[in-house]
């Protein structure tokens, strides 16, 4: 299973500033991070995994949606965004086997290339790209602190929901 050490090593290789934060008590779901960290839910991310059936071929695949802890985007928006005819929450055993993360502690980073990743802009659109956010690491005792722009860039997230400026584009890049 992937864990905080795997994420830490991958971020070090890319020279991405981050911190692995040790939690005061273990969590079993990413939705519990705000309480464990003493932060507002708007600073913590969760990854929702969905089983999809392609519209044209019926091919089955998983899709990941990055949203705020405690939030879940509407299935219809996900269905349209990935071009599926059917979308439903993925079974935990399938999430574990495909992502190599614990199902309720999926990190938005290091997901397989075969998993499309979406960013729920209705939930995340108010956060500046430079904001430090916290996300699960696949294990219950740690969280990852990293800039939102780096989450977008490293996860290959495509925007879903209300349009905003391109994902991962920091203020300094926009100004220059």
XYZ file of N, CA and C in Angstrom:
528
model
N 0.833 -1.191 0.000
C 0.000 0.000 0.000
C 0.878 1.255 0.000
N 0.403 2.280 -0.701
C 1.105 3.564 -0.694
C 0.877 4.239 0.654
N 1.870 5.017 1.072
C 1.792 5.663 2.374
C 2.510 7.006 2.330
N 2.629 7.631 3.499
C 3.253 8.947 3.603
C 4.688 8.935 3.095
N 5.425 7.864 3.344
C 6.817 7.797 2.904
C 6.912 7.796 1.377
N 6.055 7.055 0.710
C 6.052 7.030 -0.760
C 5.738 8.416 -1.321
N 4.766 9.089 -0.719
C 4.397 10.436 -1.158
C 5.550 11.405 -0.901
N 6.139 11.327 0.279
C 7.270 12.187 0.642
C 8.415 12.022 -0.361
N 8.769 10.799 -0.664
C 9.859 10.545 -1.622
C 9.540 11.105 -3.001
N 8.317 10.915 -3.468
C 7.933 11.426 -4.785
C 8.008 12.951 -4.826
N 7.589 13.605 -3.756
C 7.638 15.068 -3.717
C 9.073 15.580 -3.594
N 9.902 14.875 -2.845
C 11.322 15.251 -2.767
C 11.993 15.152 -4.135
N 11.699 14.087 -4.876
C 12.272 13.921 -6.219
C 11.925 15.095 -7.122
N 10.745 15.645 -6.948
C 10.284 16.763 -7.780
C 10.586 18.119 -7.140
N 11.239 18.095 -5.976
C 11.591 19.299 -5.237
C 10.371 20.164 -4.931
N 9.289 19.505 -4.527
C 8.044 20.186 -4.178
C 8.026 20.414 -2.663
N 7.918 21.673 -2.215
C 7.836 21.921 -0.773
C 6.561 21.284 -0.204
N 6.701 20.615 0.914
C 5.576 19.939 1.554
C 5.954 19.569 2.981
N 4.994 19.085 3.708
C 5.257 18.584 5.058
C 4.341 17.398 5.319
N 4.898 16.352 5.896
C 4.092 15.239 6.373
C 3.805 15.554 7.842
N 2.535 15.696 8.163
C 2.103 16.113 9.493
C 1.627 14.887 10.272
N 2.150 14.719 11.456
C 1.703 13.633 12.331
C 0.431 14.088 13.045
N -0.618 13.280 12.976
C -1.899 13.629 13.579
C -1.919 13.308 15.075
N -2.720 14.063 15.811
C -2.858 13.842 17.261
C -3.519 12.505 17.564
N -4.394 12.084 16.686
C -5.054 10.784 16.821
C -5.326 10.261 15.413
N -5.398 8.950 15.251
C -5.580 8.406 13.906
C -6.968 8.718 13.350
N -7.039 8.783 12.035
C -8.314 8.962 11.337
C -8.553 7.743 10.458
N -9.813 7.462 10.210
C -10.134 6.347 9.316
C -10.668 6.837 7.975
N -10.922 8.154 7.886
C -11.433 8.755 6.647
C -10.833 10.145 6.478
N -10.662 10.559 5.245
C -10.158 11.909 4.972
C -11.099 12.971 5.530
N -12.381 12.657 5.646
C -13.347 13.611 6.190
C -13.062 13.953 7.650
N -12.261 13.135 8.334
C -11.930 13.378 9.733
C -10.705 14.274 9.912
N -10.025 14.615 8.821
C -8.812 15.432 8.926
C -9.035 16.795 9.579
N -10.093 17.532 9.254
C -10.254 18.846 9.901
C -10.278 18.749 11.423
N -10.977 17.779 11.950
C -11.039 17.616 13.402
C -9.668 17.218 13.961
N -9.011 16.277 13.316
C -7.710 15.797 13.805
C -6.642 16.884 13.744
N -6.757 17.795 12.796
C -5.771 18.860 12.634
C -6.189 20.165 13.308
N -7.435 20.252 13.750
C -7.931 21.494 14.343
C -8.087 22.593 13.315
N -8.472 22.220 12.085
C -8.604 23.184 10.983
C -10.039 23.226 10.460
N -10.350 24.281 9.752
C -11.642 24.374 9.076
C -11.678 23.373 7.930
N -12.847 22.791 7.629
C -12.953 21.835 6.521
C -12.483 22.412 5.187
N -12.538 23.728 5.042
C -12.108 24.372 3.814
C -10.617 24.296 3.557
N -9.846 23.807 4.499
C -8.391 23.658 4.328
C -7.992 22.201 4.071
N -8.959 21.286 4.137
C -8.651 19.856 4.006
C -9.349 19.267 2.786
N -8.601 18.466 2.052
C -9.125 17.842 0.843
C -9.454 16.377 1.082
N -10.395 15.888 0.306
C -10.726 14.468 0.282
C -10.804 14.049 -1.176
N -10.498 12.801 -1.428
C -10.613 12.253 -2.772
C -11.763 11.260 -2.761
N -12.738 11.491 -3.623
C -13.872 10.579 -3.781
C -13.619 9.743 -5.031
N -13.780 8.454 -4.889
C -13.550 7.540 -6.007
C -14.889 7.019 -6.522
N -15.016 6.989 -7.863
C -16.262 6.582 -8.488
C -15.999 5.515 -9.546
N -16.860 4.512 -9.552
C -16.843 3.508 -10.605
C -17.698 4.020 -11.744
N -17.162 3.953 -12.961
C -17.841 4.505 -14.125
C -17.949 3.456 -15.232
N -18.975 3.602 -16.047
C -19.123 2.810 -17.259
C -19.148 3.790 -18.422
N -18.215 3.633 -19.359
C -18.096 4.550 -20.485
C -19.371 4.624 -21.310
N -19.675 5.807 -21.830
C -20.900 6.024 -22.598
C -20.882 5.275 -23.921
N -19.763 5.256 -24.602
C -19.711 4.656 -25.936
C -19.517 3.141 -25.879
N -18.564 2.690 -25.101
C -18.196 1.272 -25.119
C -18.677 0.491 -23.905
N -19.085 1.178 -22.847
C -19.466 0.496 -21.620
C -18.272 0.055 -20.801
N -17.061 0.406 -21.269
C -15.827 0.056 -20.548
C -15.892 0.617 -19.135
N -15.440 -0.175 -18.169
C -15.476 0.234 -16.770
C -14.131 0.836 -16.356
N -14.201 1.912 -15.551
C -12.992 2.569 -15.063
C -13.310 3.303 -13.781
N -12.272 3.654 -13.046
C -12.410 4.481 -11.852
C -12.093 5.922 -12.193
N -12.774 6.851 -11.537
C -12.478 8.272 -11.644
C -12.331 8.820 -10.232
N -11.423 9.766 -10.052
C -11.185 10.403 -8.757
C -11.643 11.852 -8.818
N -12.265 12.313 -7.749
C -12.681 13.711 -7.651
C -12.087 14.294 -6.371
N -11.318 15.364 -6.526
C -10.757 16.077 -5.381
C -11.789 17.117 -4.953
N -12.156 17.079 -3.688
C -13.131 18.013 -3.147
C -12.727 18.355 -1.712
N -13.525 19.151 -1.043
C -13.246 19.466 0.354
C -13.674 18.308 1.247
N -12.992 18.143 2.367
C -13.377 17.123 3.339
C -14.844 17.338 3.709
N -15.596 16.263 3.723
C -17.014 16.327 4.050
C -17.920 16.555 2.858
N -17.361 16.877 1.703
C -18.169 17.162 0.526
C -18.188 16.017 -0.472
N -19.248 15.965 -1.248
C -19.355 15.010 -2.349
C -20.062 15.709 -3.502
N -19.423 15.773 -4.658
C -20.055 16.439 -5.803
C -21.203 15.596 -6.369
N -22.142 16.234 -7.057
C -23.261 15.510 -7.659
C -22.776 14.501 -8.720
N -23.364 13.320 -8.704
C -22.976 12.265 -9.643
C -23.170 12.697 -11.099
N -24.198 13.474 -11.361
C -24.462 13.897 -12.741
C -23.314 14.745 -13.298
N -22.739 15.626 -12.484
C -21.597 16.435 -12.944
C -20.394 15.554 -13.240
N -20.170 14.549 -12.401
C -19.054 13.628 -12.627
C -19.286 12.848 -13.914
N -20.510 12.359 -14.084
C -20.856 11.578 -15.282
C -20.563 12.379 -16.551
N -21.003 13.624 -16.571
C -20.757 14.477 -17.746
C -19.267 14.741 -17.932
N -18.560 14.993 -16.849
C -17.131 15.353 -16.935
C -16.271 14.216 -17.471
N -16.611 12.970 -17.151
C -15.802 11.829 -17.611
C -16.406 11.134 -18.823
N -17.572 11.604 -19.287
C -18.199 11.011 -20.459
C -18.691 9.594 -20.218
N -19.270 9.373 -19.061
C -19.765 8.038 -18.708
C -21.279 7.992 -18.825
N -21.806 6.800 -18.965
C -23.259 6.652 -18.943
C -23.742 6.311 -17.547
N -22.835 5.806 -16.711
C -23.184 5.414 -15.349
C -22.027 5.743 -14.415
N -22.343 6.353 -13.269
C -21.345 6.680 -12.247
C -21.940 6.350 -10.889
N -21.158 5.688 -10.054
C -21.582 5.423 -8.678
C -20.339 5.345 -7.800
N -20.501 5.554 -6.488
C -19.342 5.430 -5.604
C -18.682 4.060 -5.783
N -17.366 4.058 -5.841
C -16.617 2.821 -6.080
C -16.575 1.966 -4.816
N -16.556 0.678 -5.014
C -16.431 -0.265 -3.900
C -15.051 -0.117 -3.263
N -14.953 -0.168 -1.932
C -13.657 -0.011 -1.253
C -12.604 -1.007 -1.728
N -12.958 -2.257 -1.956
C -11.958 -3.237 -2.388
C -11.392 -2.886 -3.755
N -12.227 -2.318 -4.628
C -11.767 -1.901 -5.953
C -10.833 -0.690 -5.827
N -11.203 0.266 -4.988
C -10.357 1.443 -4.762
C -8.995 1.004 -4.229
N -8.992 0.125 -3.239
C -7.736 -0.375 -2.663
C -6.862 -1.016 -3.730
N -7.437 -1.871 -4.554
C -6.629 -2.621 -5.525
C -6.128 -1.744 -6.668
N -6.915 -0.776 -7.104
C -6.511 0.070 -8.239
C -5.564 1.188 -7.803
N -5.858 1.837 -6.682
C -5.062 3.005 -6.269
C -3.884 2.635 -5.383
N -3.946 1.515 -4.719
C -2.951 1.077 -3.740
C -2.964 1.961 -2.495
N -4.085 2.647 -2.252
C -4.326 3.417 -1.035
C -5.485 2.769 -0.278
N -5.553 3.002 1.030
C -6.740 2.637 1.795
C -7.910 3.446 1.237
N -9.040 2.810 1.008
C -10.156 3.404 0.265
C -10.614 4.766 0.772
N -10.684 4.975 2.069
C -11.172 6.250 2.598
C -10.061 7.243 2.894
N -8.811 6.878 2.547
C -7.657 7.742 2.802
C -6.834 7.963 1.532
N -7.498 8.012 0.400
C -6.812 8.181 -0.882
C -6.214 9.583 -0.970
N -4.953 9.629 -1.352
C -4.264 10.889 -1.608
C -4.481 11.243 -3.088
N -4.599 12.516 -3.434
C -4.773 12.876 -4.843
C -3.505 12.692 -5.681
N -2.389 12.390 -5.030
C -1.118 12.219 -5.732
C -0.807 10.740 -5.907
N -0.010 10.428 -6.914
C 0.453 9.072 -7.210
C -0.674 8.118 -7.602
N -1.744 8.665 -8.148
C -2.804 7.797 -8.661
C -2.388 7.251 -10.019
N -2.867 6.072 -10.389
C -2.496 5.509 -11.695
C -2.933 6.420 -12.846
N -2.162 6.407 -13.925
C -2.487 7.223 -15.099
C -3.833 6.853 -15.711
N -4.315 5.647 -15.447
C -5.589 5.190 -16.007
C -6.790 5.785 -15.275
N -6.551 6.466 -14.153
C -7.634 7.054 -13.358
C -7.735 8.544 -13.681
N -8.817 8.974 -14.360
C -8.983 10.412 -14.566
C -9.207 11.102 -13.217
N -8.594 12.278 -13.059
C -8.702 13.028 -11.810
C -9.381 14.357 -12.112
N -10.430 14.643 -11.361
C -11.184 15.881 -11.507
C -11.048 16.705 -10.231
N -11.110 18.015 -10.361
C -11.110 18.921 -9.212
C -12.471 19.603 -9.163
N -13.182 19.429 -8.069
C -14.517 19.994 -7.885
C -14.398 21.498 -7.646
N -14.519 22.269 -8.704
C -14.337 23.720 -8.602
C -15.446 24.412 -7.836
N -16.630 23.798 -7.740
C -17.683 24.388 -6.916
C -17.250 24.403 -5.449
N -16.489 23.407 -5.038
C -16.004 23.334 -3.653
C -14.663 24.034 -3.480
N -13.771 23.902 -4.451
C -12.396 24.380 -4.311
C -12.138 25.748 -4.920
N -13.051 26.247 -5.722
C -12.828 27.470 -6.484
C -12.523 28.701 -5.664
N -12.906 28.722 -4.390
C -12.652 29.894 -3.543
C -11.231 29.906 -2.979
N -10.529 28.782 -3.055
C -9.183 28.700 -2.479
C -8.135 29.236 -3.451
N -7.236 30.091 -2.984
C -6.143 30.534 -3.861
C -5.179 29.379 -4.120
N -4.565 29.372 -5.282
C -3.630 28.308 -5.652
C -2.473 28.190 -4.672
N -2.097 29.281 -4.028
C -0.964 29.272 -3.096
C -1.343 28.765 -1.708
N -2.614 28.511 -1.476
C -3.094 28.041 -0.167
C -2.473 26.689 0.182
N -2.052 26.538 1.428
C -1.592 25.244 1.917
C -2.829 24.446 2.314
N -2.969 23.269 1.736
C -4.093 22.383 2.032
C -3.553 21.086 2.614
N -4.423 20.345 3.244
C -4.057 19.094 3.888
C -4.878 17.975 3.280
N -4.230 16.855 3.035
C -4.910 15.722 2.439
C -4.405 14.427 3.051
N -5.167 13.370 2.845
C -4.799 12.054 3.368
C -3.547 11.529 2.672
N -2.891 10.600 3.333
C -1.673 9.987 2.792
C -1.818 8.486 2.589
N -2.996 7.962 2.812
C -3.192 6.529 2.709
C -3.076 5.821 4.043
N -2.608 6.547 5.050
C -2.497 5.967 6.387
C -3.150 6.896 7.398
N -3.596 6.345 8.511
C -4.399 7.097 9.457
C -3.682 8.029 10.402
N -2.362 7.948 10.507
C -1.629 8.773 11.474
C -1.001 10.025 10.884
N -1.102 10.207 9.559
C -0.437 11.344 8.933
C -1.332 12.051 7.927
N -0.964 13.290 7.629
C -1.597 14.075 6.573
C -0.479 14.764 5.792
N -0.774 15.135 4.580
C 0.162 15.860 3.727
C -0.251 17.319 3.674
N 0.683 18.234 3.952
C 0.476 19.669 3.794
C 1.239 20.094 2.546
N 0.535 20.712 1.596
C 1.137 21.073 0.313
C 0.305 22.191 -0.315
N 0.914 22.969 -1.182
C 0.184 24.038 -1.890
C -0.878 23.433 -2.811
N -2.021 24.081 -2.894
C -3.098 23.618 -3.762
C -2.635 23.545 -5.214
N -1.839 24.518 -5.658
C -1.331 24.506 -7.038
C -0.528 23.236 -7.314
N 0.235 22.783 -6.333
C 1.017 21.554 -6.519
C 0.111 20.332 -6.564
N -0.956 20.329 -5.779
C -1.925 19.227 -5.854
C -2.498 19.157 -7.265
N -2.922 20.305 -7.796
C -3.487 20.331 -9.145
C -2.478 19.823 -10.176
N -1.280 20.330 -10.122
C -0.268 19.976 -11.125
C 0.129 18.504 -11.035
N 0.388 18.021 -9.838
C 0.880 16.653 -9.683
C -0.210 15.603 -9.841
N -1.453 15.980 -9.621
C -2.546 15.013 -9.755
C -3.101 14.960 -11.172
N -2.719 15.907 -12.026
C -3.252 16.014 -13.378
C -4.752 16.346 -13.372
N -5.202 17.007 -12.316
C -6.627 17.283 -12.143
C -7.167 18.201 -13.230
N -8.312 17.823 -13.751
C -9.058 18.651 -14.701
C -10.192 19.316 -13.930
N -10.496 20.579 -14.230
C -11.562 21.257 -13.494
C -12.938 20.683 -13.817
N -13.775 20.622 -12.800
C -15.157 20.190 -12.963
C -16.014 21.150 -12.151
N -17.010 21.748 -12.774
C -17.884 22.678 -12.064
C -17.719 24.079 -12.599
N -17.920 25.063 -11.720
C -17.851 26.460 -12.120
C -16.470 26.786 -12.673
N -16.409 27.453 -13.831
C -15.113 27.797 -14.406
C -14.357 28.787 -13.525
N -13.060 28.675 -13.571
C -12.167 29.607 -12.889
C -10.891 29.642 -13.687
N -9.895 30.334 -13.185
C -8.619 30.374 -13.886
C -8.053 28.965 -13.977
N -7.166 28.716 -14.934
C -6.604 27.372 -15.096
C -6.018 26.837 -13.805
N -6.240 25.549 -13.570
C -5.722 24.910 -12.372
C -4.210 24.923 -12.366
N -3.666 25.099 -11.163
C -2.216 25.020 -11.004
C -1.470 26.258 -11.459
N -2.169 27.281 -11.890
C -1.502 28.483 -12.366
C -1.421 29.479 -11.216
N -0.240 29.658 -10.697
C -0.061 30.513 -9.519
C -0.168 31.980 -9.905
N -0.367 32.808 -8.892
C -0.504 34.245 -9.109
C 0.732 34.832 -9.774
N 1.922 34.335 -9.415
C 3.133 34.883 -9.999
C 3.226 34.563 -11.493
N 2.726 33.391 -11.884
C 2.733 33.030 -13.304
C 1.742 33.890 -14.056
N 0.539 34.092 -13.461
C -0.485 34.906 -14.123
C -0.002 36.349 -14.288
N 0.702 36.872 -13.260
C 1.130 38.267 -13.298
C 2.276 38.495 -14.260
N 3.083 37.468 -14.485
C 4.275 37.609 -15.301
C 3.979 37.440 -16.703
